Tab-separated table of C-alpha atoms in Angstrom:
chain	number	residue	atom	x	y	z
A	10	UNK	CA	-21.340	-31.551	-6.677
A	11	UNK	CA	-18.544	-28.860	-6.270
A	12	UNK	CA	-18.644	-29.246	-2.380
A	13	UNK	CA	-18.175	-33.023	-2.883
A	14	UNK	CA	-15.243	-32.689	-5.229
A	15	UNK	CA	-13.526	-30.073	-2.877
A	16	UNK	CA	-14.066	-32.582	-0.132
A	17	UNK	CA	-12.664	-35.465	-2.010
A	18	UNK	CA	-9.699	-33.434	-3.406
A	19	UNK	CA	-9.009	-32.282	0.350
A	20	UNK	CA	-9.185	-36.010	1.426
A	21	UNK	CA	-6.673	-37.206	-1.369
A	22	UNK	CA	-4.299	-34.480	-0.703
A	23	UNK	CA	-4.408	-35.306	3.191
A	24	UNK	CA	-3.674	-38.957	2.386
A	25	UNK	CA	-0.861	-38.113	-0.084
A	26	UNK	CA	0.808	-35.731	2.376
A	27	UNK	CA	0.300	-38.240	5.266
A	28	UNK	CA	1.704	-41.262	3.289
A	29	UNK	CA	4.575	-38.925	1.671
A	30	UNK	CA	5.345	-37.536	5.019
A	31	UNK	CA	5.774	-41.171	6.465
A	32	UNK	CA	8.102	-42.230	3.538
A	33	UNK	CA	10.222	-39.164	3.932
A	34	UNK	CA	10.689	-39.921	7.690
A	35	UNK	CA	11.580	-43.525	6.967
A	36	UNK	CA	14.208	-42.594	4.135
A	37	UNK	CA	15.840	-39.759	6.292
A	38	UNK	CA	16.112	-42.129	9.246
A	39	UNK	CA	17.777	-44.721	6.906
A	40	UNK	CA	20.245	-42.104	5.516
A	41	UNK	CA	20.950	-40.116	8.921
A	42	UNK	CA	20.833	-43.298	11.392
A	43	UNK	CA	18.595	-41.148	13.401
A	44	UNK	CA	14.739	-41.110	14.387
A	45	UNK	CA	12.764	-37.934	14.174
A	46	UNK	CA	13.101	-37.387	18.035
A	47	UNK	CA	17.012	-37.597	17.715
A	48	UNK	CA	17.234	-35.197	14.924
A	49	UNK	CA	14.806	-32.811	16.772
A	50	UNK	CA	16.876	-32.951	19.846
A	51	UNK	CA	20.047	-32.540	18.201
A	52	UNK	CA	19.074	-29.943	15.554
A	53	UNK	CA	17.185	-27.581	17.878
A	54	UNK	CA	18.217	-25.571	20.786
A	55	UNK	CA	16.462	-25.951	24.176
A	56	UNK	CA	13.100	-23.872	24.651
A	57	UNK	CA	10.190	-23.552	22.499
A	58	UNK	CA	11.848	-24.339	19.141
A	59	UNK	CA	12.749	-28.055	20.550
A	60	UNK	CA	9.715	-28.558	22.802
A	61	UNK	CA	7.080	-27.781	20.051
A	62	UNK	CA	8.499	-30.173	17.573
A	63	UNK	CA	8.916	-32.797	20.143
A	64	UNK	CA	5.321	-32.218	21.033
A	65	UNK	CA	3.940	-32.388	17.605
A	66	UNK	CA	6.266	-35.301	16.702
A	67	UNK	CA	4.606	-37.468	19.799
A	68	UNK	CA	0.879	-36.202	19.181
A	69	UNK	CA	1.056	-37.425	15.267
A	70	UNK	CA	2.763	-40.588	16.021
A	71	UNK	CA	1.290	-43.987	15.240
A	72	UNK	CA	2.690	-45.386	18.443
A	73	UNK	CA	0.220	-45.325	21.609
A	74	UNK	CA	3.247	-45.169	23.715
A	75	UNK	CA	4.500	-42.028	22.167
A	76	UNK	CA	1.078	-40.320	22.086
A	77	UNK	CA	0.722	-41.451	25.979
A	78	UNK	CA	3.787	-39.656	26.846
A	79	UNK	CA	1.995	-36.270	26.456
A	80	UNK	CA	-0.396	-37.201	29.458
A	81	UNK	CA	2.188	-38.778	31.739
A	82	UNK	CA	2.172	-37.753	35.038
A	83	UNK	CA	5.584	-35.492	36.118
A	84	UNK	CA	6.986	-38.215	38.273
A	85	UNK	CA	6.741	-40.842	35.779
A	86	UNK	CA	8.429	-38.935	32.897
A	87	UNK	CA	11.735	-40.475	33.348
A	88	UNK	CA	10.023	-43.947	32.901
A	89	UNK	CA	8.290	-42.661	29.749
A	90	UNK	CA	11.711	-41.503	28.519
A	91	UNK	CA	12.997	-45.025	28.969
A	92	UNK	CA	10.185	-46.549	27.063
A	93	UNK	CA	10.583	-44.188	24.180
A	94	UNK	CA	14.239	-45.132	23.787
A	95	UNK	CA	13.716	-48.683	24.101
A	96	UNK	CA	10.903	-48.314	21.704
A	97	UNK	CA	13.059	-46.397	19.127
A	98	UNK	CA	16.178	-49.017	20.013
A	99	UNK	CA	18.343	-46.054	21.123
A	100	UNK	CA	21.264	-47.005	23.357
A	101	UNK	CA	20.887	-44.464	26.490
A	102	UNK	CA	24.805	-45.029	26.913
A	103	UNK	CA	25.666	-43.734	23.676
A	104	UNK	CA	22.884	-41.033	23.589
A	105	UNK	CA	23.134	-39.541	26.979
A	106	UNK	CA	22.194	-36.024	25.872
A	107	UNK	CA	19.092	-37.375	24.244
A	108	UNK	CA	17.557	-38.755	27.462
A	109	UNK	CA	18.112	-35.288	29.349
A	110	UNK	CA	16.704	-33.103	26.377
A	111	UNK	CA	13.672	-35.512	26.036
A	112	UNK	CA	13.089	-35.166	29.864
A	113	UNK	CA	13.325	-31.444	29.979
A	114	UNK	CA	10.848	-31.079	26.904
A	115	UNK	CA	8.356	-33.687	28.098
A	116	UNK	CA	8.548	-32.022	31.740
A	117	UNK	CA	7.396	-28.648	29.841
A	118	UNK	CA	4.726	-30.388	28.033
A	119	UNK	CA	3.220	-32.106	30.822
A	120	UNK	CA	3.683	-29.083	32.994
A	121	UNK	CA	1.781	-27.015	30.592
A	122	UNK	CA	-1.292	-29.317	30.865
A	123	UNK	CA	-1.282	-29.175	34.685
A	124	UNK	CA	-0.933	-25.548	34.906
A	125	UNK	CA	-3.857	-25.442	32.338
A	126	UNK	CA	-5.844	-27.562	34.980
A	127	UNK	CA	-4.912	-25.444	37.952
A	128	UNK	CA	-5.659	-22.368	36.223
A	129	UNK	CA	-9.019	-23.578	35.158
A	130	UNK	CA	-9.927	-24.597	38.687
A	131	UNK	CA	-9.336	-21.302	39.902
A	132	UNK	CA	-11.366	-19.778	37.178
A	133	UNK	CA	-14.103	-21.717	38.013
A	134	UNK	CA	-14.062	-21.247	41.709
A	135	UNK	CA	-16.646	-18.568	42.503
A	136	UNK	CA	-15.851	-15.750	44.895
A	137	UNK	CA	-17.564	-16.773	48.161
A	138	UNK	CA	-18.041	-13.660	50.702
A	139	UNK	CA	-18.593	-16.597	53.550
A	140	UNK	CA	-15.328	-18.034	52.892
A	141	UNK	CA	-12.663	-16.563	55.206
A	142	UNK	CA	-9.679	-17.261	52.984
A	143	UNK	CA	-11.565	-15.365	50.047
A	144	UNK	CA	-12.205	-12.454	52.314
A	145	UNK	CA	-8.720	-12.244	53.613
A	146	UNK	CA	-7.384	-11.991	50.162
A	147	UNK	CA	-9.888	-9.243	49.152
A	148	UNK	CA	-9.036	-7.498	52.378
A	149	UNK	CA	-4.895	-7.775	51.730
A	150	UNK	CA	-5.681	-6.393	48.187
A	151	UNK	CA	-7.328	-3.228	49.760
A	152	UNK	CA	-4.240	-2.673	52.212
A	153	UNK	CA	-1.581	-3.270	49.407
A	154	UNK	CA	-3.224	-0.849	47.059
A	155	UNK	CA	-4.674	1.826	49.737
A	156	UNK	CA	-1.925	1.322	52.475
A	157	UNK	CA	-2.906	4.729	53.868
A	158	UNK	CA	-6.551	4.427	53.633
A	159	UNK	CA	-8.606	2.476	56.004
A	160	UNK	CA	-11.644	0.913	54.470
A	161	UNK	CA	-14.771	1.947	56.116
A	162	UNK	CA	-16.817	-1.230	55.694
A	163	UNK	CA	-16.885	-4.416	53.905
A	164	UNK	CA	-19.688	-2.871	51.315
A	165	UNK	CA	-18.497	0.376	50.425
A	166	UNK	CA	-18.168	2.872	47.664
A	167	UNK	CA	-14.270	3.086	48.500
A	168	UNK	CA	-13.927	0.042	46.318
A	169	UNK	CA	-14.292	2.153	43.261
A	170	UNK	CA	-11.072	3.842	44.384
A	171	UNK	CA	-9.074	0.981	43.362
A	172	UNK	CA	-11.329	0.318	40.107
A	173	UNK	CA	-14.170	-1.870	41.042
A	174	UNK	CA	-17.650	-1.287	39.663
A	175	UNK	CA	-19.801	-1.155	42.724
A	176	UNK	CA	-19.752	-1.311	46.447
A	177	UNK	CA	-18.957	-5.302	46.666
A	178	UNK	CA	-16.087	-6.330	44.433
A	179	UNK	CA	-17.420	-9.955	44.470
A	180	UNK	CA	-19.791	-9.452	41.801
A	181	UNK	CA	-16.928	-8.189	39.507
A	182	UNK	CA	-15.029	-11.632	39.897
A	183	UNK	CA	-17.989	-13.475	38.317
A	184	UNK	CA	-16.314	-13.886	35.003
A	185	UNK	CA	-12.977	-15.134	36.051
A	186	UNK	CA	-13.565	-16.439	39.523
A	187	UNK	CA	-10.882	-16.636	42.062
A	188	UNK	CA	-8.255	-16.530	39.314
A	189	UNK	CA	-8.718	-12.634	38.778
A	190	UNK	CA	-8.425	-11.963	42.503
A	191	UNK	CA	-5.182	-14.100	42.880
A	192	UNK	CA	-3.433	-12.272	39.911
A	193	UNK	CA	-4.454	-8.667	41.192
A	194	UNK	CA	-3.206	-9.524	44.731
A	195	UNK	CA	0.178	-11.380	43.110
A	196	UNK	CA	0.723	-7.936	41.339
A	197	UNK	CA	-0.005	-5.761	44.068
A	198	UNK	CA	2.250	-7.684	46.369
A	199	UNK	CA	5.088	-8.607	43.997
A	200	UNK	CA	5.389	-5.252	42.289
A	201	UNK	CA	3.783	-2.897	44.580
A	202	UNK	CA	5.564	0.255	43.174
A	203	UNK	CA	4.406	-0.455	39.883
A	204	UNK	CA	0.866	-1.728	40.695
A	205	UNK	CA	0.429	1.616	42.618
A	206	UNK	CA	1.778	3.928	39.843
A	207	UNK	CA	-0.552	2.211	37.493
A	208	UNK	CA	-3.634	2.759	39.927
A	209	UNK	CA	-2.439	6.216	40.393
A	210	UNK	CA	-2.309	6.956	36.684
A	211	UNK	CA	-5.590	5.166	35.878
A	212	UNK	CA	-7.351	7.749	38.282
A	213	UNK	CA	-5.798	10.944	36.782
A	214	UNK	CA	-8.095	13.232	34.873
A	215	UNK	CA	-7.906	13.137	31.030
A	216	UNK	CA	-7.035	16.914	30.991
A	217	UNK	CA	-5.742	18.078	34.105
A	218	UNK	CA	-5.956	21.588	33.089
A	219	UNK	CA	-9.531	21.557	33.038
A	220	UNK	CA	-10.309	20.027	36.313
A	221	UNK	CA	-8.227	21.851	38.756
A	222	UNK	CA	-9.334	21.933	42.326
A	223	UNK	CA	-11.497	24.938	43.169
A	224	UNK	CA	-11.057	26.663	46.394
A	225	UNK	CA	-14.525	26.353	47.336
A	226	UNK	CA	-14.667	22.468	46.504
A	227	UNK	CA	-13.479	20.200	49.467
A	228	UNK	CA	-11.079	17.467	48.761
A	229	UNK	CA	-13.626	14.754	48.455
A	230	UNK	CA	-15.648	16.460	46.017
A	231	UNK	CA	-12.677	17.253	43.742
A	232	UNK	CA	-11.541	13.516	44.123
A	233	UNK	CA	-14.816	12.213	43.005
A	234	UNK	CA	-15.074	14.564	39.960
A	235	UNK	CA	-11.534	13.152	39.066
A	236	UNK	CA	-12.466	9.750	39.653
A	237	UNK	CA	-15.574	10.181	37.041
A	238	UNK	CA	-13.363	11.879	34.411
A	239	UNK	CA	-10.022	9.325	34.714
A	240	UNK	CA	-8.013	8.647	31.866
A	241	UNK	CA	-10.639	5.827	30.969
A	242	UNK	CA	-10.071	2.611	32.684
A	243	UNK	CA	-10.688	0.957	36.267
A	244	UNK	CA	-7.576	-0.694	37.806
A	245	UNK	CA	-9.124	-3.752	39.185
A	246	UNK	CA	-11.523	-4.249	36.161
A	247	UNK	CA	-8.980	-3.946	33.796
A	248	UNK	CA	-6.752	-6.442	35.709
A	249	UNK	CA	-9.916	-8.881	35.631
A	250	UNK	CA	-10.042	-8.307	31.812
A	251	UNK	CA	-6.155	-8.949	31.213
A	252	UNK	CA	-6.688	-12.052	33.304
A	253	UNK	CA	-9.314	-13.368	31.022
A	254	UNK	CA	-6.808	-12.243	28.043
A	255	UNK	CA	-3.981	-14.387	29.655
A	256	UNK	CA	-6.212	-17.167	30.298
A	257	UNK	CA	-7.502	-17.239	26.619
A	258	UNK	CA	-3.742	-17.488	25.434
A	259	UNK	CA	-3.164	-20.217	27.992
A	260	UNK	CA	-6.082	-22.253	26.808
A	261	UNK	CA	-5.442	-21.376	23.107
A	262	UNK	CA	-1.766	-22.568	23.208
A	263	UNK	CA	-0.323	-19.215	22.020
A	264	UNK	CA	1.551	-19.178	25.549
A	265	UNK	CA	3.367	-22.434	25.015
A	266	UNK	CA	6.086	-20.358	23.040
A	267	UNK	CA	6.661	-17.947	26.107
A	268	UNK	CA	6.431	-20.568	28.833
A	269	UNK	CA	8.541	-23.381	27.040
A	270	UNK	CA	11.237	-20.473	26.785
A	271	UNK	CA	11.239	-19.079	30.479
A	272	UNK	CA	10.491	-22.444	32.396
A	273	UNK	CA	13.180	-24.664	32.507
A	274	UNK	CA	10.965	-27.602	33.175
A	275	UNK	CA	7.685	-27.546	34.377
A	276	UNK	CA	5.727	-24.355	33.968
A	277	UNK	CA	3.797	-23.214	37.100
A	278	UNK	CA	1.046	-20.906	38.364
A	279	UNK	CA	3.930	-18.536	39.188
A	280	UNK	CA	5.023	-18.197	35.550
A	281	UNK	CA	1.606	-17.604	34.426
A	282	UNK	CA	1.180	-14.775	37.168
A	283	UNK	CA	4.359	-13.206	36.225
A	284	UNK	CA	2.996	-13.237	32.663
A	285	UNK	CA	-0.111	-11.515	33.930
A	286	UNK	CA	1.799	-8.711	35.474
A	287	UNK	CA	3.836	-8.253	32.163
A	288	UNK	CA	0.633	-7.888	30.236
A	289	UNK	CA	-0.839	-5.449	32.633
A	290	UNK	CA	1.991	-3.279	32.217
A	291	UNK	CA	2.195	-3.473	28.543
A	292	UNK	CA	-1.600	-2.910	28.370
A	293	UNK	CA	-1.022	0.291	30.469
A	294	UNK	CA	1.568	1.655	28.162
A	295	UNK	CA	-0.559	0.567	25.140
A	296	UNK	CA	-3.495	2.273	26.535
A	297	UNK	CA	-1.684	5.420	27.064
A	298	UNK	CA	-0.180	5.483	23.478
A	299	UNK	CA	-3.722	4.592	21.894
A	300	UNK	CA	-5.072	7.750	23.863
A	301	UNK	CA	-8.574	6.723	23.538
A	302	UNK	CA	-11.293	9.473	24.056
A	303	UNK	CA	-13.392	7.407	26.555
A	304	UNK	CA	-14.012	4.011	28.118
A	305	UNK	CA	-16.037	3.060	25.498
A	306	UNK	CA	-13.098	2.179	23.237
A	307	UNK	CA	-12.065	-0.183	25.730
A	308	UNK	CA	-12.950	-3.348	23.728
A	309	UNK	CA	-11.301	-1.859	20.723
A	310	UNK	CA	-8.010	-1.297	22.539
A	311	UNK	CA	-7.951	-4.600	24.234
A	312	UNK	CA	-8.662	-6.326	20.779
A	313	UNK	CA	-5.787	-4.450	18.952
A	314	UNK	CA	-3.515	-5.323	22.095
A	315	UNK	CA	-4.492	-8.966	22.004
A	316	UNK	CA	-3.446	-9.112	18.393
A	317	UNK	CA	-0.114	-7.490	19.004
A	318	UNK	CA	0.770	-10.252	21.906
A	319	UNK	CA	-0.359	-12.805	19.424
A	320	UNK	CA	1.948	-11.794	16.794
A	321	UNK	CA	4.652	-11.454	19.468
A	322	UNK	CA	4.056	-15.231	20.504
A	323	UNK	CA	4.513	-16.350	16.837
A	324	UNK	CA	8.142	-16.056	17.024
A	325	UNK	CA	9.333	-19.574	18.666
A	326	UNK	CA	12.001	-17.478	20.274
A	327	UNK	CA	9.640	-15.085	22.030
A	328	UNK	CA	9.693	-14.613	25.754
A	329	UNK	CA	7.504	-12.147	27.249
A	330	UNK	CA	10.131	-10.589	29.435
A	331	UNK	CA	8.820	-9.487	32.667
A	332	UNK	CA	9.935	-5.938	33.685
A	333	UNK	CA	8.831	-6.187	37.143
A	334	UNK	CA	10.364	-6.897	40.575
A	335	UNK	CA	9.144	-10.466	40.768
A	336	UNK	CA	11.567	-11.315	37.988
A	337	UNK	CA	14.289	-11.505	40.517
A	338	UNK	CA	13.447	-15.148	40.345
A	339	UNK	CA	15.629	-15.310	37.111
A	340	UNK	CA	13.041	-17.215	35.290
A	341	UNK	CA	13.532	-15.667	31.850
A	342	UNK	CA	16.395	-17.446	29.852
A	343	UNK	CA	16.772	-15.363	26.471
């Protein structure tokens, strides 16, 4: 009985709020002479604050035409804007800025949806060692991270030197598919100095003084001992894991704040990869600050880091500013 009353109360509150909200919208429009979309565009600066409100307004509209604008093709955005203004009886000649603002925000909205589809496609594509393009990308990753060390063979323990778990990296890409490889290679190519520094740091022993090279030990043995007692994480595996984190932020919608603030119009895969680079560097710093005792604390540190990023993205003005060389594209607009 209590459950029934609770459901009934929730239903009543929902219907009341919905009717009250529509009634308030009607009164405000009559009082100001502007529809909700006009008020949003005129009262909010370009970026997440404006686009998130426009997205919400279109999604919860009674009009199917307004709802359908969220899934329009980028090439048909201008036509959608014309239809919206005609429906709302807004003269484009006397409201030229409205069309421009709506177009920019709508491009961000449909661009986010398309980016999500592109990222999902890469994630679902498994690594295929029979695919020449896949193999070429993997070999390029080795050359970027180990430029002075030739790879002895395709199947080799050397892959552990850049943070893979075994002799064949293809097994580590199962969770994120080609998306993980794309992100790692982008980071290694576009901010090589930082990637190499992070790789170097990840291979350092936790307590250097306790693992000094002994005169009787050869270099290979000493390096292997350091590899086994590194500061606690494997570079490539962490890269795949941070790819998963970035993917979850994208799918959950948390990245909308960041992408709507940094992408003037259509968010692209490039924006996502730059976000990955930022998250890699931030996680590295966060890991060092947390100073975990060993790799067994990885999930705890990762969860704490995830919560930290989510808190940042709750701010509608947030932009995960990329501190890496790829930022020379000037995509961040704070």
